[in-house]
Coordinates of C-alpha atoms in Angstrom, one line a residue:
M1 CA 125.2 101.5 122.6
P2 CA 125.6 100.4 119.0
I3 CA 123.2 102.0 116.7
R4 CA 122.0 101.0 113.3
N5 CA 119.6 103.7 111.0
I6 CA 117.5 102.6 108.0
A7 CA 114.5 103.2 106.6
I8 CA 111.9 101.1 104.9
I9 CA 111.0 102.0 101.0
A10 CA 108.7 100.8 98.5
H11 CA 106.3 101.0 96.3
V12 CA 102.5 101.4 97.5
D13 CA 100.5 98.7 99.1
H14 CA 103.9 95.5 98.8
G15 CA 104.1 95.6 102.9
K16 CA 106.3 98.4 104.7
T17 CA 103.7 98.3 107.4
T18 CA 103.2 94.6 108.1
L19 CA 106.7 94.2 108.2
V20 CA 107.5 96.6 110.4
D21 CA 104.7 95.5 112.6
Q22 CA 106.5 91.9 112.7
M23 CA 109.5 93.4 113.2
L24 CA 108.8 94.9 116.5
R25 CA 106.6 91.3 117.4
Q26 CA 109.7 89.9 117.0
A27 CA 111.8 91.8 118.8
G28 CA 110.6 91.8 121.7
V29 CA 109.0 95.3 121.8
F30 CA 105.3 93.9 122.8
R31 CA 104.1 91.5 125.6
A32 CA 103.1 88.1 125.1
N33 CA 99.3 88.7 125.8
Q34 CA 99.5 92.6 124.0
N35 CA 96.6 93.2 121.8
V36 CA 98.0 95.4 119.0
E37 CA 96.3 96.1 115.8
E38 CA 97.5 95.2 112.5
R39 CA 99.3 98.1 110.3
V40 CA 100.5 99.8 114.0
M41 CA 102.6 102.7 112.5
D42 CA 99.7 103.6 110.8
S43 CA 98.4 105.5 113.6
N44 CA 97.0 108.4 111.7
P45 CA 93.0 108.0 111.2
L46 CA 93.7 108.6 107.3
E47 CA 95.3 106.2 106.9
R48 CA 93.8 103.5 108.8
E49 CA 91.0 104.2 106.9
R50 CA 92.6 103.9 103.5
G51 CA 94.9 101.6 104.4
I52 CA 98.4 103.3 103.2
T53 CA 101.1 104.8 105.0
I54 CA 100.9 108.6 104.7
L55 CA 103.4 110.6 107.3
S56 CA 106.6 109.0 107.5
K57 CA 107.5 107.3 111.0
N58 CA 110.4 106.9 114.1
T59 CA 110.4 103.7 115.6
S60 CA 113.2 101.0 117.0
V61 CA 113.6 97.8 118.4
R62 CA 116.5 96.2 119.7
W63 CA 118.5 93.3 118.6
Q64 CA 121.5 91.6 119.8
D65 CA 122.6 94.5 121.8
V66 CA 122.1 97.1 119.0
K67 CA 119.7 99.5 118.6
I68 CA 118.3 99.5 115.1
N69 CA 116.4 102.8 114.0
I70 CA 113.4 102.1 112.1
V71 CA 111.6 104.7 110.0
D72 CA 108.1 104.0 108.1
T73 CA 107.5 105.5 104.8
P74 CA 104.5 106.1 102.9
G75 CA 104.6 103.9 99.0
H76 CA 102.4 106.7 97.1
A77 CA 104.1 108.7 95.0
D78 CA 102.0 111.9 95.7
F79 CA 103.7 111.3 99.3
G80 CA 107.3 111.0 97.9
G81 CA 108.6 114.2 99.3
E82 CA 108.4 112.6 103.1
V83 CA 110.8 110.0 101.7
E84 CA 113.0 112.4 100.2
R85 CA 113.2 114.2 103.7
I86 CA 114.2 111.3 106.2
L87 CA 117.3 109.8 103.7
R88 CA 119.2 112.0 105.7
M89 CA 118.7 110.6 109.0
V90 CA 119.6 107.2 107.9
D91 CA 122.4 104.5 106.7
G92 CA 120.9 102.3 105.0
V93 CA 117.3 101.4 103.1
L94 CA 115.6 98.3 103.2
I95 CA 113.6 98.1 99.4
L96 CA 110.5 95.9 99.7
V97 CA 109.6 94.4 96.0
D98 CA 106.2 92.4 95.6
A99 CA 107.2 89.0 94.3
A100 CA 104.6 89.3 91.6
E101 CA 104.7 92.7 90.8
G102 CA 107.8 94.0 90.3
P103 CA 110.0 97.0 90.7
M104 CA 107.1 99.5 90.1
P105 CA 107.1 103.8 89.7
Q106 CA 107.1 104.9 92.7
T107 CA 110.4 101.8 94.0
R108 CA 112.3 103.3 91.0
F109 CA 112.2 107.2 91.7
V110 CA 112.6 106.3 95.9
T111 CA 115.8 103.6 95.2
R112 CA 117.4 106.2 93.2
K113 CA 117.2 109.1 95.7
A114 CA 118.6 106.0 98.1
L115 CA 121.3 105.3 96.2
E116 CA 122.2 109.0 94.7
L117 CA 122.8 109.8 98.4
G118 CA 124.9 106.3 98.6
L119 CA 122.8 104.3 101.2
Q120 CA 123.7 101.1 101.0
P121 CA 120.4 99.1 99.9
V122 CA 119.3 96.0 102.0
V123 CA 116.7 93.7 99.0
V124 CA 113.1 92.2 100.1
I125 CA 111.3 90.1 97.7
N126 CA 108.0 90.3 100.0
K127 CA 104.9 87.9 99.2
V128 CA 106.7 85.0 97.9
D129 CA 103.6 82.8 99.1
R130 CA 101.2 84.3 96.7
P131 CA 100.4 81.8 93.7
D132 CA 101.9 84.6 91.1
A133 CA 104.8 85.1 92.6
R134 CA 108.0 85.5 90.4
A135 CA 110.9 85.9 92.6
D136 CA 113.9 84.3 90.3
Q137 CA 112.5 87.5 87.7
V138 CA 111.6 89.9 90.2
H139 CA 115.1 89.5 91.4
D140 CA 116.6 90.2 87.9
E141 CA 114.7 93.0 87.6
V142 CA 115.8 94.7 91.2
L143 CA 119.2 94.0 89.9
E144 CA 118.7 96.1 86.4
L145 CA 117.7 98.7 87.5
F146 CA 120.0 98.9 89.8
M147 CA 122.3 99.3 86.6
D148 CA 119.7 102.3 84.8
L149 CA 120.2 104.1 88.6
N150 CA 124.2 103.7 87.9
A151 CA 124.3 102.0 91.3
S152 CA 128.2 101.4 92.6
D153 CA 130.0 98.5 92.9
H154 CA 129.3 98.5 96.5
Q155 CA 125.1 98.8 96.4
L156 CA 125.1 96.1 93.9
D157 CA 126.3 93.7 96.1
A158 CA 123.1 94.5 97.2
P159 CA 121.9 91.3 99.7
F160 CA 118.7 89.4 98.8
L161 CA 116.3 88.4 101.2
Y162 CA 113.0 86.0 100.2
G163 CA 110.1 86.6 102.5
S164 CA 106.8 87.1 103.8
G165 CA 106.5 90.1 106.0
R166 CA 102.4 89.0 107.1
D167 CA 103.8 85.8 107.9
G168 CA 106.5 87.4 109.9
W169 CA 110.0 85.4 108.1
V170 CA 112.3 85.9 105.7
V171 CA 115.3 83.7 104.2
S172 CA 118.5 83.9 102.2
G173 CA 117.8 81.9 99.3
A174 CA 114.6 81.4 96.8
E175 CA 114.4 77.8 97.5
E176 CA 114.6 77.9 100.7
A177 CA 111.8 80.1 100.5
A178 CA 110.1 77.9 98.1
H179 CA 110.1 75.0 101.1
Q180 CA 109.4 77.4 103.8
V181 CA 105.7 78.1 101.9
A182 CA 105.2 74.9 102.6
G183 CA 104.7 75.4 106.2
T184 CA 108.2 75.2 107.8
P185 CA 108.0 77.7 110.5
G186 CA 110.6 80.4 110.3
T187 CA 111.7 83.9 111.9
L188 CA 112.8 87.8 111.1
E189 CA 116.5 86.6 112.4
P190 CA 118.3 86.1 109.0
L191 CA 116.6 90.2 108.1
F192 CA 118.0 91.4 111.5
R193 CA 121.3 89.9 110.9
T194 CA 121.3 91.6 107.2
I195 CA 121.1 95.0 108.8
L196 CA 123.6 94.1 111.4
E197 CA 126.3 93.4 108.9
R198 CA 125.8 95.5 105.6
V199 CA 124.6 98.3 107.0
S200 CA 127.3 100.5 108.2
P201 CA 127.2 101.8 111.9
P202 CA 126.3 105.9 111.6
T203 CA 130.2 107.6 110.5
S204 CA 130.0 110.4 112.9
D205 CA 132.7 112.1 115.3
R206 CA 131.1 112.4 118.7
D207 CA 133.8 114.3 120.3
G208 CA 132.9 117.4 118.3
P209 CA 130.9 119.7 118.2
F210 CA 126.9 119.2 118.2
Q211 CA 125.5 119.7 114.8
M212 CA 122.0 118.0 113.7
L213 CA 119.8 118.9 110.6
I214 CA 116.4 118.6 110.9
S215 CA 114.1 116.3 108.6
T216 CA 111.2 116.0 110.1
L217 CA 108.7 118.0 112.9
D218 CA 106.4 116.7 115.6
H219 CA 104.0 118.4 118.1
S220 CA 103.0 117.9 121.9
S221 CA 100.6 120.2 123.3
Y222 CA 102.8 120.1 126.6
V223 CA 106.0 121.0 125.3
G224 CA 105.1 122.5 121.9
R225 CA 107.1 121.5 118.5
I226 CA 109.4 118.5 118.6
A227 CA 112.8 119.4 116.2
I228 CA 113.7 115.6 115.2
G229 CA 116.1 114.4 113.5
R230 CA 120.1 112.8 113.1
I231 CA 122.4 113.8 115.8
E232 CA 125.4 114.5 113.4
R233 CA 128.0 115.5 115.5
G234 CA 129.0 115.6 118.8
Q235 CA 126.5 115.1 121.7
V236 CA 123.6 117.4 123.1
A237 CA 121.6 117.2 126.5
V238 CA 118.5 118.4 128.4
N239 CA 118.8 122.4 129.4
Q240 CA 122.2 123.1 126.6
T241 CA 122.1 126.0 124.8
V242 CA 122.3 125.6 121.3
A243 CA 122.1 127.6 117.8
L244 CA 119.1 127.3 115.1
L245 CA 120.7 128.0 111.5
P246 CA 118.5 129.3 108.5
V247 CA 118.5 127.1 105.8
G248 CA 121.0 127.4 102.8
E249 CA 124.3 127.1 101.2
P250 CA 126.6 124.7 103.5
G251 CA 129.2 126.0 105.5
W252 CA 130.1 128.7 108.2
V253 CA 127.1 131.5 109.2
D254 CA 127.6 134.6 109.9
A255 CA 126.8 134.8 114.0
T256 CA 124.3 137.8 113.3
D257 CA 122.3 135.1 111.7
V258 CA 122.6 132.7 114.1
E259 CA 119.2 132.5 117.1
R260 CA 119.8 130.7 120.1
A261 CA 117.6 128.7 122.6
K262 CA 117.3 126.1 125.5
V263 CA 116.4 123.0 124.9
M264 CA 114.1 121.9 127.4
R265 CA 113.0 117.9 127.0
L266 CA 115.3 115.3 124.6
Y267 CA 113.6 112.4 123.4
A268 CA 114.6 109.1 122.1
F269 CA 112.2 106.9 119.6
E270 CA 112.0 103.4 122.1
G271 CA 109.9 100.7 120.1
L272 CA 106.3 102.9 119.4
E273 CA 106.7 105.1 122.5
R274 CA 108.6 108.2 122.7
T275 CA 111.4 108.6 125.7
E276 CA 112.3 111.7 127.7
I277 CA 116.6 111.1 128.1
E278 CA 119.0 113.4 129.6
A279 CA 121.5 113.5 126.5
A280 CA 122.8 111.9 123.4
A281 CA 125.2 111.4 121.3
A282 CA 126.3 111.3 117.3
G283 CA 124.7 109.1 115.2
D284 CA 121.5 108.4 117.3
I285 CA 117.8 110.0 115.6
V286 CA 116.4 112.0 118.5
G287 CA 114.2 115.0 119.3
L288 CA 114.4 118.3 120.7
A289 CA 111.9 120.6 122.2
G290 CA 112.1 124.2 123.4
L291 CA 113.4 125.6 120.0
E292 CA 110.8 127.9 118.4
A293 CA 111.1 129.0 114.7
V294 CA 112.1 125.7 113.9
E295 CA 111.9 124.1 110.2
I296 CA 112.6 121.0 108.1
G297 CA 115.7 121.7 106.8
K298 CA 117.6 123.8 109.4
T299 CA 120.9 123.0 111.1
V300 CA 120.8 122.6 115.1
T301 CA 124.4 123.6 116.1
D302 CA 126.9 124.4 119.0
P303 CA 126.0 128.3 119.3
E304 CA 130.0 129.2 119.2
H305 CA 130.6 127.1 115.8
P306 CA 127.7 127.6 113.6
D307 CA 128.6 125.0 110.9
R308 CA 125.5 124.8 108.4
L309 CA 124.4 121.3 107.3
R310 CA 123.6 120.9 103.6
G311 CA 119.8 121.9 103.4
I312 CA 117.3 119.4 102.4
K313 CA 115.9 119.0 98.9
V314 CA 112.8 117.2 97.4
E315 CA 111.3 117.5 93.9
E316 CA 109.0 120.4 92.4
P317 CA 105.4 119.8 92.8
T318 CA 103.7 119.4 89.7
L319 CA 100.2 120.4 90.4
S320 CA 98.2 123.2 91.7
V321 CA 95.2 124.2 92.9
D322 CA 93.4 127.6 94.6
F323 CA 91.8 127.9 97.8
T324 CA 89.6 130.2 98.4
V325 CA 86.8 131.3 101.3
N326 CA 84.0 129.5 100.5
D327 CA 80.7 132.2 99.1
S328 CA 78.2 129.6 99.0
P329 CA 74.6 130.5 101.1
F330 CA 75.0 127.8 102.8
S331 CA 78.6 128.8 104.5
G332 CA 79.4 128.9 107.4
R333 CA 76.8 126.4 108.9
S334 CA 78.9 123.7 109.7
G335 CA 82.7 124.9 109.8
K336 CA 84.2 126.7 112.6
Y337 CA 86.8 128.4 110.6
V338 CA 85.8 130.3 107.7
T339 CA 87.5 133.4 107.3
T340 CA 90.3 134.3 104.4
R341 CA 93.0 135.1 107.8
Q342 CA 92.3 131.5 109.3
L343 CA 92.5 129.8 105.8
R344 CA 96.2 131.5 105.2
E345 CA 96.7 130.7 108.9
R346 CA 96.2 127.3 108.3
L347 CA 97.6 126.7 104.7
L348 CA 100.9 128.4 106.2
R349 CA 101.4 126.3 108.6
E350 CA 101.4 123.1 106.6
L351 CA 104.5 123.9 105.1
E352 CA 106.2 123.5 108.3
K353 CA 106.3 120.3 107.7
N354 CA 104.8 119.0 104.4
V355 CA 108.0 120.1 102.2
A356 CA 106.7 118.7 99.1
L357 CA 103.9 121.8 98.9
R358 CA 103.8 125.4 98.5
V359 CA 102.0 127.5 98.9
E360 CA 101.8 131.1 97.0
D361 CA 99.2 134.6 96.9
T362 CA 97.0 135.0 94.2
G363 CA 96.1 138.5 92.6
Q364 CA 92.6 138.0 94.7
P365 CA 92.9 138.8 98.6
D366 CA 90.4 135.9 99.6
T367 CA 92.4 133.1 97.0
M368 CA 96.2 131.5 97.2
T369 CA 97.4 129.2 95.4
V370 CA 98.3 125.7 96.6
S371 CA 100.7 123.5 94.6
G372 CA 101.7 119.7 95.4
R373 CA 103.0 116.5 94.2
G374 CA 99.6 114.8 93.0
E375 CA 95.5 114.9 93.3
L376 CA 96.0 112.4 96.2
H377 CA 98.5 114.7 98.5
L378 CA 96.3 117.7 97.7
T379 CA 93.2 115.8 98.3
I380 CA 94.8 114.2 102.1
L381 CA 95.8 117.8 102.8
M382 CA 92.2 119.3 102.1
E383 CA 90.7 116.2 104.0
T384 CA 92.7 116.8 106.9
M385 CA 91.2 120.7 107.0
R386 CA 87.7 119.5 106.8
R387 CA 87.9 117.1 109.4
E388 CA 89.3 120.3 111.8
G389 CA 86.4 122.0 111.3
F390 CA 87.7 124.3 108.1
E391 CA 85.3 125.5 104.9
F392 CA 86.6 126.1 101.2
A393 CA 85.9 126.4 97.6
V394 CA 89.0 124.3 95.0
S395 CA 89.0 125.0 92.2
R396 CA 90.1 122.8 89.5
P397 CA 94.0 121.4 89.4
R398 CA 96.2 122.5 86.6
V399 CA 99.7 121.0 85.7
I400 CA 102.4 123.8 86.2
V401 CA 104.3 124.4 83.3
K402 CA 107.8 125.3 83.0
Q403 CA 110.0 127.4 80.1
G404 CA 112.4 125.1 78.5
P405 CA 116.0 126.1 77.1
D406 CA 114.9 127.8 74.3
G407 CA 111.6 129.4 75.1
E408 CA 108.7 126.5 74.5
A409 CA 106.1 125.3 77.2
L410 CA 106.8 122.3 78.7
E411 CA 104.5 120.3 81.4
P412 CA 105.3 117.6 83.7
F413 CA 104.9 113.8 82.0
E414 CA 104.3 110.6 84.1
E415 CA 104.7 107.0 84.4
V416 CA 101.8 105.0 84.6
V417 CA 101.6 101.1 84.7
A418 CA 98.4 99.4 84.2
E419 CA 97.1 96.1 85.7
V420 CA 94.4 95.4 83.6
P421 CA 92.6 91.6 83.2
S422 CA 93.6 90.6 79.4
D423 CA 90.3 91.5 78.0
F424 CA 90.3 95.0 78.9
V425 CA 93.7 95.6 78.0
G426 CA 92.1 97.5 73.9
T427 CA 89.9 99.2 75.9
V428 CA 92.2 101.1 78.2
I429 CA 94.6 101.4 75.8
E430 CA 92.1 103.8 73.0
K431 CA 90.9 105.3 76.3
L432 CA 94.6 106.4 76.8
G433 CA 95.7 106.9 73.7
Q434 CA 93.2 109.1 73.3
R435 CA 94.6 111.2 76.2
R436 CA 97.8 111.6 74.6
A437 CA 99.4 108.4 75.9
E438 CA 102.2 106.4 74.4
M439 CA 102.7 102.7 75.3
T440 CA 106.2 102.1 76.3
D441 CA 106.1 98.6 76.9
M442 CA 103.1 95.4 77.4
T443 CA 103.9 91.8 80.0
T444 CA 101.2 89.2 79.9
M445 CA 101.7 87.4 83.4
D446 CA 100.1 84.3 84.0
S447 CA 97.5 85.4 86.1
G448 CA 95.8 86.6 82.9
V449 CA 96.7 90.0 84.0
T450 CA 98.6 92.5 81.5
R451 CA 100.9 94.8 82.5
L452 CA 100.6 98.3 80.5
R453 CA 103.3 101.2 80.7
F454 CA 102.9 104.6 79.3
R455 CA 104.3 107.4 79.2
I456 CA 101.3 110.3 79.7
P457 CA 101.0 114.5 80.2
A458 CA 99.8 114.5 83.6
R459 CA 96.7 116.9 82.1
G460 CA 96.0 113.4 80.3
L461 CA 95.1 111.5 83.9
F462 CA 92.6 114.0 85.1
G463 CA 89.4 112.5 85.1
Y464 CA 90.2 109.3 84.3
R465 CA 90.9 106.9 87.4
S466 CA 86.9 106.5 87.5
E467 CA 86.5 105.5 83.9
F468 CA 89.4 103.2 84.0
L469 CA 87.6 101.1 87.2
T470 CA 84.6 101.4 84.6
D471 CA 86.6 100.1 82.1
T472 CA 87.9 97.2 83.9
R473 CA 84.6 96.4 86.1
G474 CA 87.1 97.6 88.8
E475 CA 89.6 94.9 88.8
G476 CA 92.4 97.4 87.5
T477 CA 95.0 98.5 89.5
L478 CA 96.7 102.0 88.2
H479 CA 99.9 103.6 89.4
H480 CA 101.3 106.4 88.0
N481 CA 104.6 108.8 89.3
F482 CA 106.1 111.7 88.1
L483 CA 108.8 110.7 84.5
E484 CA 109.8 114.1 83.2
Y485 CA 109.0 117.8 81.7
G486 CA 108.3 117.7 78.0
P487 CA 107.1 119.6 75.5
W488 CA 103.3 120.4 75.9
V489 CA 100.9 118.6 73.8
G490 CA 98.3 120.7 72.8
H491 CA 94.7 120.6 73.7
L492 CA 93.1 117.7 75.3
S493 CA 89.2 117.1 75.6
G494 CA 87.9 118.0 79.2
R495 CA 84.4 115.6 80.2
T496 CA 82.4 114.7 77.5
R497 CA 78.6 115.3 79.4
G498 CA 77.7 118.5 81.2
V499 CA 76.0 119.0 84.9
M500 CA 72.7 119.3 85.8
V501 CA 72.8 122.8 88.3
A502 CA 69.7 123.6 89.8
D503 CA 67.8 126.8 89.8
R504 CA 66.2 127.8 93.2
Q505 CA 67.1 127.1 96.7
G506 CA 65.1 124.8 98.9
T507 CA 65.2 121.0 99.9
V508 CA 64.9 118.1 97.0
V509 CA 62.1 116.4 97.0
A510 CA 62.1 113.0 94.9
F511 CA 59.1 113.5 93.0
A512 CA 61.5 115.9 91.3
L513 CA 64.8 113.4 91.3
F514 CA 62.4 110.5 89.4
N515 CA 61.5 112.6 86.3
L516 CA 65.2 113.9 86.0
Q517 CA 67.3 110.5 87.0
E518 CA 66.3 109.5 83.4
R519 CA 68.6 111.5 82.0
A520 CA 71.5 112.1 84.3
T521 CA 73.5 110.2 87.4
M522 CA 72.5 112.4 90.4
F523 CA 74.3 113.7 93.5
V524 CA 71.9 114.1 95.6
S525 CA 69.3 112.9 97.8
P526 CA 66.0 113.5 99.0
G527 CA 66.2 115.4 102.3
D528 CA 69.5 117.3 100.9
E529 CA 69.9 121.7 100.5
A530 CA 70.8 122.4 97.6
Y531 CA 70.5 126.2 95.9
S532 CA 71.2 127.8 93.0
G533 CA 74.3 127.0 91.0
M534 CA 74.6 124.1 92.7
I535 CA 75.5 121.2 90.7
V536 CA 73.1 118.0 91.3
G537 CA 73.7 115.7 88.9
E538 CA 76.2 114.6 85.3
S539 CA 73.7 114.8 82.4
V540 CA 74.0 112.4 79.8
R541 CA 74.2 114.8 77.3
P542 CA 76.7 117.6 76.7
G543 CA 76.4 121.1 78.5
D544 CA 74.6 122.4 80.9
M545 CA 70.8 122.0 82.0
E546 CA 68.7 124.1 84.7
V547 CA 66.6 121.9 87.0
N548 CA 64.4 122.7 89.7
V549 CA 64.8 119.9 91.9
S550 CA 62.6 121.1 94.3
K551 CA 59.7 120.4 92.8
E552 CA 56.9 119.1 94.6
K553 CA 53.8 117.0 93.3
K554 CA 50.6 118.9 92.7
L555 CA 47.9 117.7 95.2
T556 CA 44.1 117.0 93.5
N557 CA 41.1 115.5 94.0
M558 CA 41.4 113.1 91.2
R559 CA 42.7 109.7 91.8
T560 CA 44.3 108.0 88.9
T561 CA 46.6 104.7 88.8
A562 CA 49.4 106.9 86.5
S563 CA 49.3 109.5 89.6
D564 CA 49.7 107.7 92.1
E565 CA 52.5 105.2 90.8
N566 CA 55.7 104.3 93.2
I567 CA 58.2 106.1 92.8
R568 CA 61.9 104.8 93.0
L569 CA 65.1 106.4 92.9
E570 CA 68.3 105.3 91.5
P571 CA 71.3 105.6 94.4
P572 CA 72.7 109.0 94.1
R573 CA 76.7 109.1 93.3
K574 CA 78.7 109.6 96.4
L575 CA 80.7 112.5 96.5
T576 CA 84.8 111.7 97.3
L577 CA 87.5 114.8 96.9
E578 CA 89.5 113.0 94.1
L579 CA 86.2 112.0 92.5
A580 CA 85.1 115.4 92.6
L581 CA 88.4 116.5 91.5
E582 CA 89.0 114.5 88.3
F583 CA 85.0 115.7 87.6
I584 CA 85.2 119.5 87.5
E585 CA 86.1 121.6 85.0
E586 CA 87.3 125.7 85.0
D587 CA 84.0 127.0 85.3
E588 CA 82.9 124.7 88.4
L589 CA 84.2 124.6 92.5
I590 CA 84.2 122.8 95.1
E591 CA 82.8 123.3 98.3
V592 CA 84.9 121.4 101.3
T593 CA 83.0 121.8 104.3
P594 CA 83.0 119.3 107.3
A595 CA 79.8 118.3 106.7
A596 CA 79.2 117.7 103.0
I597 CA 81.3 117.5 100.1
R598 CA 78.8 119.4 97.4
L599 CA 80.2 120.8 93.4
R600 CA 78.6 124.0 92.2
K601 CA 79.6 126.7 89.7
R602 CA 81.9 129.3 89.8
H603 CA 78.9 132.2 88.9
L604 CA 76.1 131.4 90.9
D605 CA 73.4 134.0 89.1
P606 CA 72.7 131.8 85.8
H607 CA 72.6 135.6 83.9
V608 CA 76.8 136.0 85.1
R609 CA 78.0 132.5 84.4
K610 CA 76.2 133.0 80.6
K611 CA 78.0 135.9 80.2
A612 CA 81.1 134.7 81.7
M613 CA 80.6 131.7 78.7
R614 CA 80.4 133.9 75.9
Q615 CA 82.9 136.8 76.7
K616 CA 85.1 132.4 76.7
A617 CA 83.4 131.9 73.5
A618 CA 84.6 135.7 72.0
A619 CA 88.5 134.7 73.4
A620 CA 88.3 131.3 71.8
A621 CA 87.7 132.6 68.9
E622 CA 90.2 135.9 68.2
A623 CA 93.1 133.8 69.5
T624 CA 92.3 131.1 66.4
S625 CA 91.9 134.1 64.4

């Protein structure tokens, strides 16, 4: 059967997964009376809760006797590694661009990767039915993007389609799209036809010795790990003996480095199902079960022809945090996995499928450094682990500094795109200016929204997102993507407010919070448990303050109006992992457990904290002198 392999790439919220839903529907994957959830490809619970795609996933449809393998990819910049590793499996990319927002930072990043690999793009300008759509200008912006990325003449001749993924239609021209919005019924047939005409079938040698690159991993409780990739050459069948080659430079591998295994199961992707097949040939995307030491980037070949393919290279991480064993007084209350060994094994297991992650040992036996693409990349890992029953503590994120050719320190810079109502532009520019941001572009949209582009040190974004939402009254959107490494910009001011720290262990009492809430934003509610060294609120003033949140009202036999006044408490700030990572300072940790997320001081003993502060101040004074 003829095959086309294509990946769908775009910025977050531009409609990739919704379009895949409609492609599956119109290709007849679902029954006419079948009840199907929206964004059916977002099967992970975290994906459905957050409304974003986190993991790349395979599916397929059949159109006019052609099998189209589709890979749905994440749109958030932090999960760029998921996109980079699957681009080797496909021959073309479907680039979705919002008709109002145009190309965004992640669009540029993944498009650059696709063009460098020589993949044929097909551009769909989505959401043309938005009232603020500007399809013609977005068409020109996409062409400018292609030219900036040094696209070939063949890639510059990419077909452009216009449509609405939510409503399930595309057309070949902007004028036709205007008529379509008026209510004329339409289909995705032009999209399927364009894929068949413009995306080349896989050019593979079906008669040569078997060769396949592992691009992603899956797991089955019945057969274990499943290696997924595109067969580059030859054929494979169930019970066939294959060789698993280590990651390295492409070329012939010494027979002593070859690990042999037998293919126990062979899977193909049909719609949303993973179906068992007996054999497959070059060009198709399949899953192999029965290989024990599989890793992303390894090559599976015929044992007599150990010819290794070029491995998968992804961008290096830019942020790192320390994962350490939870040593608070509440350790082990809700978690099943709390030891150093369990934490280490789980983090190393994550490396098998999360190719953009790095895990390193530190000088302390109970601490490991985990590096990733951004705060969201790391917090998704933390959230997944806490739902599995792990307990651990996490430090403040820090940027990964490199050394330049002349020995100077280089730090990562991000490209920030902020869309804010025009009334709040001045506030956003002022706040980002204090964080050493340089504005590179400013565009006023027709809808009363201004788009601002900045170049900013990655450190400058720590703690800014919540401040941004407050400054824009929740109406602004903020996107950022790694841009480049640049010279270290020096000291950046951190959190300006101090915290309230519990001075003893006990149960939080409403009477104590009532007397504290005028001077702080609280993180705890009456009935919560607290311990000495735990952060219970954000103070309105600089400096830390030790407080007693377990203080109860003294009972007397005297009754007065003042003593019986009602206690009314403001709702506490709900802590999420993203908010906690932005909030904490160097001397603080996040305590992550299945039941709760708490903030605490690194040193729980107040005397040790004061001693550490004096030592830090002395070291800073010595460095200045």
